[in-house]
PDB file of C-alpha atoms in Angstrom:
ATOM      1  CA  MET K   1     -31.633-131.459 101.956  1.00 48.00           C
ATOM      2  CA  SER K   2     -28.267-132.156 100.397  1.00 48.00           C
ATOM      3  CA  ASP K   3     -25.809-129.460  99.325  1.00 51.00           C
ATOM      4  CA  ASP K   4     -24.255-128.844  95.890  1.00 54.00           C
ATOM      5  CA  VAL K   5     -27.219-129.719  93.726  1.00 60.00           C
ATOM      6  CA  ASP K   6     -26.336-129.381  90.028  1.00 72.00           C
ATOM      7  CA  ASP K   7     -29.908-129.087  88.770  1.00 85.00           C
ATOM      8  CA  PRO K   8     -31.945-126.181  90.213  1.00 92.00           C
ATOM      9  CA  ARG K   9     -35.152-128.113  89.549  1.00 94.00           C
ATOM     10  CA  GLU K  10     -33.838-130.982  91.671  1.00 93.00           C
ATOM     11  CA  ALA K  11     -33.035-128.559  94.505  1.00 92.00           C
ATOM     12  CA  ILE K  12     -36.533-127.077  94.335  1.00 95.00           C
ATOM     13  CA  GLU K  13     -38.192-130.492  94.252  1.00 95.00           C
ATOM     14  CA  GLU K  14     -36.140-131.604  97.256  1.00 95.00           C
ATOM     15  CA  PHE K  15     -37.095-128.423  99.122  1.00 96.00           C
ATOM     16  CA  LEU K  16     -40.784-128.939  98.386  1.00 97.00           C
ATOM     17  CA  ALA K  17     -40.626-132.563  99.562  1.00 97.00           C
ATOM     18  CA  ASP K  18     -38.879-131.515 102.801  1.00 96.00           C
ATOM     19  CA  ALA K  19     -41.390-128.700 103.327  1.00 97.00           C
ATOM     20  CA  ASP K  20     -44.287-131.115 102.791  1.00 97.00           C
ATOM     21  CA  VAL K  21     -42.892-133.460 105.455  1.00 97.00           C
ATOM     22  CA  THR K  22     -42.389-130.573 107.871  1.00 97.00           C
ATOM     23  CA  LEU K  23     -45.925-129.278 107.378  1.00 97.00           C
ATOM     24  CA  ALA K  24     -47.406-132.773 107.653  1.00 97.00           C
ATOM     25  CA  GLU K  25     -45.633-133.259 111.001  1.00 96.00           C
ATOM     26  CA  TYR K  26     -47.140-129.965 112.186  1.00 97.00           C
ATOM     27  CA  ASP K  27     -50.607-130.977 110.965  1.00 97.00           C
ATOM     28  CA  GLN K  28     -50.309-134.277 112.837  1.00 97.00           C
ATOM     29  CA  GLY K  29     -49.338-132.490 116.040  1.00 96.00           C
ATOM     30  CA  TYR K  30     -45.706-133.674 116.145  1.00 95.00           C
ATOM     31  CA  ALA K  31     -44.314-130.119 116.153  1.00 95.00           C
ATOM     32  CA  ASP K  32     -45.488-126.724 117.307  1.00 96.00           C
ATOM     33  CA  ALA K  33     -45.638-123.629 115.109  1.00 97.00           C
ATOM     34  CA  ASP K  34     -42.287-122.211 116.268  1.00 97.00           C
ATOM     35  CA  ALA K  35     -40.465-125.471 115.592  1.00 96.00           C
ATOM     36  CA  THR K  36     -42.140-125.814 112.209  1.00 97.00           C
ATOM     37  CA  LEU K  37     -41.137-122.290 111.163  1.00 97.00           C
ATOM     38  CA  SER K  38     -37.583-122.903 112.327  1.00 97.00           C
ATOM     39  CA  ILE K  39     -37.316-126.081 110.269  1.00 97.00           C
ATOM     40  CA  LEU K  40     -38.832-124.371 107.209  1.00 98.00           C
ATOM     41  CA  GLU K  41     -36.315-121.529 107.571  1.00 98.00           C
ATOM     42  CA  GLU K  42     -33.504-124.103 107.568  1.00 97.00           C
ATOM     43  CA  HIS K  43     -34.911-125.702 104.408  1.00 96.00           C
ATOM     44  CA  ILE K  44     -35.177-122.275 102.743  1.00 97.00           C
ATOM     45  CA  GLU K  45     -31.572-121.444 103.645  1.00 96.00           C
ATOM     46  CA  THR K  46     -30.384-124.790 102.292  1.00 94.00           C
ATOM     47  CA  LEU K  47     -32.293-124.178  99.059  1.00 95.00           C
ATOM     48  CA  ARG K  48     -30.704-120.746  98.698  1.00 94.00           C
ATOM     49  CA  GLU K  49     -27.256-122.231  99.250  1.00 93.00           C
ATOM     50  CA  SER K  50     -27.947-124.999  96.732  1.00 90.00           C
ATOM     51  CA  LEU K  51     -28.970-122.407  94.150  1.00 90.00           C
ATOM     52  CA  GLY K  52     -26.000-120.179  95.000  1.00 89.00           C
ATOM     53  CA  GLU K  53     -28.156-117.258  96.132  1.00 77.00           C
ATOM     54  CA  GLU K  54     -27.329-114.722  98.795  1.00 59.00           C
ATOM     55  CA  ASP K  55     -29.565-114.223 101.833  1.00 56.00           C
ATOM     56  CA  SER K  56     -32.279-111.697 101.216  1.00 52.00           C
TER      57      SER K  56
END
């Protein structure tokens, strides 16, 4: 996911696309649960940064 997204909707759509890919890789057996959660956490953090939100 890229940083400095001007449109929040674009940031959310990019997050959802990245999350879909991550979950599909898990479903296909390319990643285990721990790796999948780690990648999803990275995508969530990137989304928060793109939207200018603090960690919760």
